[in-house]
Each structure stands twice: as C-alpha cells, then as structure tokens.
Short mmCIF file of C-alpha atoms in Angstrom, two decimals:
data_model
loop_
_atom_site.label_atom_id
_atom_site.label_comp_id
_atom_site.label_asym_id
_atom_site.label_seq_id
_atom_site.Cartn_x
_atom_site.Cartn_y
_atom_site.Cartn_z
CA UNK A 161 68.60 241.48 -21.89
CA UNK A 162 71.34 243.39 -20.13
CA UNK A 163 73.70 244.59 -22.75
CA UNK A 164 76.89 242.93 -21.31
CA UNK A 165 75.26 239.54 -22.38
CA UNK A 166 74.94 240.53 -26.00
CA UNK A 167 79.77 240.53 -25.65
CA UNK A 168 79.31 236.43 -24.75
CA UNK A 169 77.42 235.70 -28.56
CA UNK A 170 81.57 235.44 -29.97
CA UNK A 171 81.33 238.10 -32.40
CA UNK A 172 81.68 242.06 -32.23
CA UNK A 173 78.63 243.51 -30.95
CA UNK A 174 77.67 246.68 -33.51
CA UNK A 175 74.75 248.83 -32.16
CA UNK A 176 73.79 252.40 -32.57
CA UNK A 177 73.08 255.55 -31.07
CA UNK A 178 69.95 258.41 -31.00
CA UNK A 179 68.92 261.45 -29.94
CA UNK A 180 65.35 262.33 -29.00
CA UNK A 181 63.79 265.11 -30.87
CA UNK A 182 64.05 268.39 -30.31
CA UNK A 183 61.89 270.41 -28.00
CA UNK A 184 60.05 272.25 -30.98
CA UNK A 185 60.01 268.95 -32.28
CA UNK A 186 57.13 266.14 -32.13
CA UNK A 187 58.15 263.00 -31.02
CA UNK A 188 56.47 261.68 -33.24
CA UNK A 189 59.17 262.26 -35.91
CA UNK A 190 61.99 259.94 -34.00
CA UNK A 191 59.72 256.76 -34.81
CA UNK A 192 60.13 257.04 -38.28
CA UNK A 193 63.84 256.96 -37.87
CA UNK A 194 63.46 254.03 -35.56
CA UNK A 195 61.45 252.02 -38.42
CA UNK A 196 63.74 252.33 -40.77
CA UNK A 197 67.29 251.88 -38.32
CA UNK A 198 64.92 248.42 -37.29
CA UNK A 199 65.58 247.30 -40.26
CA UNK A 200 69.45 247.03 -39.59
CA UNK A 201 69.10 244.71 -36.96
CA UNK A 202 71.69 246.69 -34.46
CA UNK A 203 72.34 244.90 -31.05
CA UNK A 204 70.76 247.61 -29.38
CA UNK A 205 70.11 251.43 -29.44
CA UNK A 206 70.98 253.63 -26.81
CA UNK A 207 69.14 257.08 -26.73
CA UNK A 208 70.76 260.43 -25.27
CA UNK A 209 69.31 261.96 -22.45
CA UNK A 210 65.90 264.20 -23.31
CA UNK A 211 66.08 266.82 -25.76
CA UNK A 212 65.96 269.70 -22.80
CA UNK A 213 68.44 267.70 -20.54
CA UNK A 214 65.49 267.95 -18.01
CA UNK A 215 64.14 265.95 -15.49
CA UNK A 216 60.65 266.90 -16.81
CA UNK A 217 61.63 265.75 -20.18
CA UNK A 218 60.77 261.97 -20.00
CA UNK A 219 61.42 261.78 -23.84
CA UNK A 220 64.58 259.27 -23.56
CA UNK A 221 62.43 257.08 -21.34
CA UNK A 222 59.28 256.75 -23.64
CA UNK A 223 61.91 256.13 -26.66
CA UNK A 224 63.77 253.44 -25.30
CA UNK A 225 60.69 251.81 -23.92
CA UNK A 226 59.67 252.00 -27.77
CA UNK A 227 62.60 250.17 -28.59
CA UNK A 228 62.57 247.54 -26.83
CA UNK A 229 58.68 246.99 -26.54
CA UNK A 230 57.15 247.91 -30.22
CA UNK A 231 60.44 247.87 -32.69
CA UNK A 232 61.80 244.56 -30.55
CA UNK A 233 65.67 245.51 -30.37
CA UNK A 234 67.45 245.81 -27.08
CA UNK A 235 67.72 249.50 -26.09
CA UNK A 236 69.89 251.71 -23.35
CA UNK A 237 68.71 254.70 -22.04
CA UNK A 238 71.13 257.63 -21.18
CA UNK A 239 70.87 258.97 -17.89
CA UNK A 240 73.12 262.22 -16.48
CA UNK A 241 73.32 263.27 -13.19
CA UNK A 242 75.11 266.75 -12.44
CA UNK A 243 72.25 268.63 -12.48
CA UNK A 244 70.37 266.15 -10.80
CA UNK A 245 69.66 265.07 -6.62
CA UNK A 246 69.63 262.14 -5.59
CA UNK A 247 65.47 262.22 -5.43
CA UNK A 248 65.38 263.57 -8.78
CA UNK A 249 67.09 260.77 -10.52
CA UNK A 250 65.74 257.87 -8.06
CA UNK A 251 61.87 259.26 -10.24
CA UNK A 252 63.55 258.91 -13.55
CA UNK A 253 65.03 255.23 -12.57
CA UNK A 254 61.49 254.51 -11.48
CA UNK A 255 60.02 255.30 -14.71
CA UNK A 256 63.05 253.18 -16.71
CA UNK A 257 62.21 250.75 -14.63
CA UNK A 258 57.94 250.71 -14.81
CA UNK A 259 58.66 250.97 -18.61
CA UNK A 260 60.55 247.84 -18.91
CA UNK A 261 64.24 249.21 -19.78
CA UNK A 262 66.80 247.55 -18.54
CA UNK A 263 69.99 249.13 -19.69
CA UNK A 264 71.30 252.36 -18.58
CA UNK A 265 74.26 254.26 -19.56
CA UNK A 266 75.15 256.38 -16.77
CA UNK A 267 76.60 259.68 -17.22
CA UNK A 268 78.08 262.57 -15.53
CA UNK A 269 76.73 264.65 -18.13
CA UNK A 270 77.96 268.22 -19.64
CA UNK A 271 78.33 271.63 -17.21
CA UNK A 272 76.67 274.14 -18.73
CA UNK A 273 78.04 277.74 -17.40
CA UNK A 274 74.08 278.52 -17.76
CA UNK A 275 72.97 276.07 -14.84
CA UNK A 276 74.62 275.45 -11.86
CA UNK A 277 75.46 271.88 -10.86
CA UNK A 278 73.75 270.18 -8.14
CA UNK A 279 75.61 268.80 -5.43
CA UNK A 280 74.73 265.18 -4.83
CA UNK A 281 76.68 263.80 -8.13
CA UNK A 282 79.80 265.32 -9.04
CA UNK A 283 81.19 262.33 -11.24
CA UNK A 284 79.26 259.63 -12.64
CA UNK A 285 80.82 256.72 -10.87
CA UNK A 286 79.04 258.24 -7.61
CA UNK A 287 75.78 257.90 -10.08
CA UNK A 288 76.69 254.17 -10.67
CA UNK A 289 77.04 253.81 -7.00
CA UNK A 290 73.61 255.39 -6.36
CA UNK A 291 71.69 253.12 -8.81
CA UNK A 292 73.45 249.79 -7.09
CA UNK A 293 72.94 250.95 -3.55
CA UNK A 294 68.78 251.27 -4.64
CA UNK A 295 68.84 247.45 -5.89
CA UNK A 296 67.60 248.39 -8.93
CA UNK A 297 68.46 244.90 -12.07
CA UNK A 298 69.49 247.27 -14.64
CA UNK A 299 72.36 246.55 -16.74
CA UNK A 300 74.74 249.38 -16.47
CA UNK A 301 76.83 251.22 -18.58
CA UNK A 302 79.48 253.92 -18.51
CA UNK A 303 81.56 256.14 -21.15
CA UNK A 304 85.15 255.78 -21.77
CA UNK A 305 87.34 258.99 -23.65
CA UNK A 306 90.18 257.78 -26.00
CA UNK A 307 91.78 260.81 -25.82
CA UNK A 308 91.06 261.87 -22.40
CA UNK A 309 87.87 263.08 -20.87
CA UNK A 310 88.68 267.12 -21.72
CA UNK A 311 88.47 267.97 -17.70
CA UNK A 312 91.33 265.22 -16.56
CA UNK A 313 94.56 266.04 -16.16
CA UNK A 314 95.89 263.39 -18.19
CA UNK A 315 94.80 260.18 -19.30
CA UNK A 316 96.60 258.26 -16.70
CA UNK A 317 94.24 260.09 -14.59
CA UNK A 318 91.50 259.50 -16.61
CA UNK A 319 92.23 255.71 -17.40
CA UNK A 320 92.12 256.02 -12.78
CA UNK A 321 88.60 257.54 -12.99
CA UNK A 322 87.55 255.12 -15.24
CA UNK A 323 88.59 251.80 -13.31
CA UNK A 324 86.47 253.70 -10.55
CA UNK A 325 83.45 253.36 -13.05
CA UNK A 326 84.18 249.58 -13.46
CA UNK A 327 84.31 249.17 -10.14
CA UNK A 328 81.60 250.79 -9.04
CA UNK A 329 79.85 248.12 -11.39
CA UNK A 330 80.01 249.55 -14.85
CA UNK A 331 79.32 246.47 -17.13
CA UNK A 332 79.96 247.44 -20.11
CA UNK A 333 82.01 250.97 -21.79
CA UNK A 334 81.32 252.96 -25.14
CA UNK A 335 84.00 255.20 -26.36
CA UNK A 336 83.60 258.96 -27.26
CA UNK A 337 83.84 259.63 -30.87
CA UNK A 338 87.60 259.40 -32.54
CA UNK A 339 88.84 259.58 -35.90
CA UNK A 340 92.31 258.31 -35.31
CA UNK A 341 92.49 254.88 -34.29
CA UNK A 342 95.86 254.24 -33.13
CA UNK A 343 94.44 256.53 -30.64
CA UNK A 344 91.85 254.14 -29.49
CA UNK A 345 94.47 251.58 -29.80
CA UNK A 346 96.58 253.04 -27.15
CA UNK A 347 93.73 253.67 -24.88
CA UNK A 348 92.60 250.21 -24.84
CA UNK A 349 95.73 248.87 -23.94
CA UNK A 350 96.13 251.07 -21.30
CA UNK A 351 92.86 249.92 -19.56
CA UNK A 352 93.43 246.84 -20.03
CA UNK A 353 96.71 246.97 -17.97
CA UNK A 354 94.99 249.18 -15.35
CA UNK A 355 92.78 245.89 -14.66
CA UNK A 356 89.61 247.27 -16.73
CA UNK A 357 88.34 243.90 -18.22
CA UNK A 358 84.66 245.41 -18.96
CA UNK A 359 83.87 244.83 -23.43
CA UNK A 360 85.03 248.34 -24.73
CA UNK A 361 83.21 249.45 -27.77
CA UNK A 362 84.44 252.23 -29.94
CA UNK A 363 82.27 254.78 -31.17
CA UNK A 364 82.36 255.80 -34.56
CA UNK A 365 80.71 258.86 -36.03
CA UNK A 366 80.23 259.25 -39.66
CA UNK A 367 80.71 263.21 -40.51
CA UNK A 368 79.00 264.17 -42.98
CA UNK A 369 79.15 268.41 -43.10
CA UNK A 370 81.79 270.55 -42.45
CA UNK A 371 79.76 272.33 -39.56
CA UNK A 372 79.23 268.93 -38.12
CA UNK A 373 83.48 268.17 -37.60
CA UNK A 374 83.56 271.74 -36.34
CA UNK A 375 81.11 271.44 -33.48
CA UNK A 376 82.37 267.58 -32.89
CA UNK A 377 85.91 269.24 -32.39
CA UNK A 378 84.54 271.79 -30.40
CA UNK A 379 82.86 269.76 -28.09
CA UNK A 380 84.85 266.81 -27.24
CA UNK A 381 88.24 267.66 -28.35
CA UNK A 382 88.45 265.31 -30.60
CA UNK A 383 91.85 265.34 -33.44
CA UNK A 384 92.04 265.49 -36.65
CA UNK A 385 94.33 263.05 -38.11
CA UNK A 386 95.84 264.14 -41.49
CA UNK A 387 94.25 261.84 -43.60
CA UNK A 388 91.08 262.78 -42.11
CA UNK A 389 91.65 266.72 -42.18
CA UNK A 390 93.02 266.81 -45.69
CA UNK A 391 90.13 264.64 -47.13
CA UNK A 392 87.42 267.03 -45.57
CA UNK A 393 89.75 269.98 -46.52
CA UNK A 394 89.47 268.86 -50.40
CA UNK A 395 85.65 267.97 -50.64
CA UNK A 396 84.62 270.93 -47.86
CA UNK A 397 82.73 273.08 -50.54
CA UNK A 398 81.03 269.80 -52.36
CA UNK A 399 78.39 268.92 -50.04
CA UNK A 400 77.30 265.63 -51.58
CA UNK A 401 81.01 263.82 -52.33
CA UNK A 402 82.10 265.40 -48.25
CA UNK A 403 78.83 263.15 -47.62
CA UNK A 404 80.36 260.51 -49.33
CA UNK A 405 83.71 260.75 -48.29
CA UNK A 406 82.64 260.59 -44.80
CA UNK A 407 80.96 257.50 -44.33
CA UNK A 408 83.67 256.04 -46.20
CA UNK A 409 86.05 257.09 -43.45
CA UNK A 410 83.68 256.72 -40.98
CA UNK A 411 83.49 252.37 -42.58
CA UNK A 412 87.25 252.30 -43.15
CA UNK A 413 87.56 252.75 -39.49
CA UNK A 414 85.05 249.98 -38.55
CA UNK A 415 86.78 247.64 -40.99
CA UNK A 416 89.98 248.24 -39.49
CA UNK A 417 88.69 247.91 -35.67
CA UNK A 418 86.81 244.65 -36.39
CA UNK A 419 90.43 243.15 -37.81
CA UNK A 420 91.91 243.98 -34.64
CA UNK A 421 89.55 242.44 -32.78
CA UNK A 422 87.22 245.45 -31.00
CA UNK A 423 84.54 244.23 -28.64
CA UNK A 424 81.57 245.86 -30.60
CA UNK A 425 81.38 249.20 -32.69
CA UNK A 426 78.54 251.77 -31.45
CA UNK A 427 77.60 254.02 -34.48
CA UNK A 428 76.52 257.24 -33.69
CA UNK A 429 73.81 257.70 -36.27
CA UNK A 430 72.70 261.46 -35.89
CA UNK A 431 69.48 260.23 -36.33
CA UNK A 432 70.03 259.69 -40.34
CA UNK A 433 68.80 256.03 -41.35
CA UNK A 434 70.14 256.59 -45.08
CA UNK A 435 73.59 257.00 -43.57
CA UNK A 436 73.59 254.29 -41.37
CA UNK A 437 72.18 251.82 -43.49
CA UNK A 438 75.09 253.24 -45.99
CA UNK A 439 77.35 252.39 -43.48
CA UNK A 440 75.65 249.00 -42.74
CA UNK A 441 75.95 247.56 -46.15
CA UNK A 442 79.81 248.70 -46.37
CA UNK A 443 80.63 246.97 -42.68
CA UNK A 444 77.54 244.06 -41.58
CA UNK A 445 79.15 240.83 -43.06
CA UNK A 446 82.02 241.74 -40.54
CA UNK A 447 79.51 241.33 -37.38
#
C-alpha cells in the first residue's frame, strides 16, 4: 500500500521510525526490535538509510522488505542521494523494487565535510524527479523542517523548496523532530497557504538522556522550549525519572497534536520497543 492511502482511513495515521544496526552490529539484532514494535500495530515503519550511508550497505532494503513481507506492517525505506549518481541510486531502486517495497522517503541526505558530494543530486526534489522520470510505482515521500531546514535562508525559503518537493510528486511529508509545537503550528499553516496540500505528519522524538537532547540539538537545530529545558535541567543527573520525564513530554505533545487535528504522528523510536510501547499505551486510543 502506498503510504498516502493509509491519510484517506479518517483518523490520524501514527507510525514509527528505525535505524538499521550498526556496522559492528549483526543485523540480526534489529529483528528483535521489529517483533516486539509489531506488536503496536504502527501504520507503517520507515527505516533510515544503511548504517554506513553506503551504496554497498543494502541493510535499509533487506529491513523494510522484512517489514512488510515477514512482520506484515507497511514499511518506507529511506533513500539519500548527495553522495550518490544517478546509476548508483537507479541499483538501489531496483533492489526496493525486486524486494517488494513500495514506499520511499526520498532524501537529500547529510554533507559530511569527510566525503565530497556527488554531482548529479544536489537537493532531493531533483531525487524525486529522478525516481518519476524511471516509471518506477513507488509511493513517495519527502521531509519537511518546522523550524527551517538549517542550510535555508529562511523558512519562507524553505516552505519554497518544499512546494518544489510536492510538486515534483512528493505524496506524503514527515516533519523533523520539534519539541515546541506552536512551532509546528506555524509551519503548517504556512504550507498550507503556499498551496502544499500533501498529509503532514509531525515527528516526535521521545528523549530520554541528556547526551541524546545534546546531539539532537546539535544536529538539527532543534529549540528548547522552557518547559522542555527546565524539566531536563531538574531530572539531568537522575537517569531513570529524565527517562520518565521524557516520554511524558514526548506523549503530552502527541496528545496535544491529535486535538488539533495533525494528519498522523511519526515516532521516532531510537530503536527502543519499551519506550515506544510506553508511549503507545499513554497516546493509542487517540488513533
């Protein structure tokens, strides 16, 4: 099923997100995760592009093939282009397509200063274009930034980069992580006026360490709202109630979002079933 079907059911759509394991890793040890996140019954599961970020790495291919075909829930795979040709990521949609997923979330993907970027994607609307122009049936997906994608100028510009997306035939958006959500408020309804119609689903990350906010902040650029910051402040040193205080953000944010009436909440799960399936049981009678 292409994921953009799963928005016509009348309810919020929640699904979730994983990573495959790391390259030291078996991966083996993501299937136990996926037995017990089955359990949830999420609308789908999209999984991040392989552990190495390499075209050899066909890790986020076998995984959502898994997904769909032995644990019976829709999946999504990631797929980034910047350090890809145009060759290179025509094999990789081959294999999506010989293993029988049909969703991809296309993705510009991170510059690392470490590898220099290839020249036949530079944003990941051209990647969107790529994958129509081959006539491949997958459903297609894109990311959306509350708070601005950290290279654009602004978010106007952003919000213009994004209706490019869209157009390019985007089905379907999933936010980058936010802990504010007037933020994602105000970034919705400036899509919506730019003529960006697509179901927008906000994604929601449970923290759950204080290392964890630091590298999320780092990384994204996401802010702190004072609420948030001043309820990690006070439980920073007490590993076990910061646990708890998180997913209890993390559901207080779901619960507000559903009353407003998102399209679908995408969970970032970090690979930990026990904290998703916290945060299940706090938020599921809502979907």
């Amino acid at each position: 099923m292409k994921l953009a079907e799963l928005f016509k059911q009348g309810r919020p759509v929640f699904s979730f997100e994983v990573f495959p394991p790391k390259r030291d890793k078996p991966i083996d040890t993501i299937y136990s995760t996926l037995e017990a996140l089955k359990d949830l019954k999420p609308d789908f599961i999209s999984v991040t592009y392989g552990a190495s970020g390499s075209l050899a790495d066909n890790s986020t291919c076998e995984i959502a093939s898994a997904i769909k075909h032995k644990y019976g829930m829709e999946s999504a795979a990631h797929l980034t282009c910047v350090n890809s040709t145009r060759e290179e990521v025509k094999v990789v949609l081959e294999r999506l397509k010989t293993a029988g997923v049909e969703n991809i979330l296309a993705l510009r993907g991170d510059i690392s200063p470490d590898v220099p970027p290839k020249d036949d994607f530079h944003h990941a609307s051209e990647l969107i274009e790529y994958i129509k122009s081959l006539g491949y049936d997958f459903g297609i997906s894109g990311a959306c930034y509350p708070e601005g994608h950290p290279n654009s100028e602004s978010q106007i510009d952003d919000i213009v980069n994004l209706k490019k997306k869209v157009d390019a035939g985007a089905q379907h958006l999933v936010s980058q992580l936010f802990f504010d959500n007037s933020m994602f408020y105000d970034f919705l309804e400036k899509a919506r006026i730019a003529g960006i119609e697509v179901p927008i689903e906000a994604g929601i990350m449970p923290v759950t360490n204080k290392k964890q906010i630091e590298r999320m902040v780092s990384m994204c650029g996401a802010s702190l709202p004072p609420k948030f910051a001043k309820t990690m402040s006070r439980y920073e040193t007490r590993p076990d109630a910061l646990k708890d205080a998180g997913i209890a953000y993390a559901a207080e944010q779901i619960v507000d979002l559903v009353s407003q009436g998102v399209d679908g909440i995408h969970l970032y799960t970090m690979n930990n079933p026990e904290v998703a399936r916290r945060i299940n049981d706090s938020v599921r009678s809502l979907f």
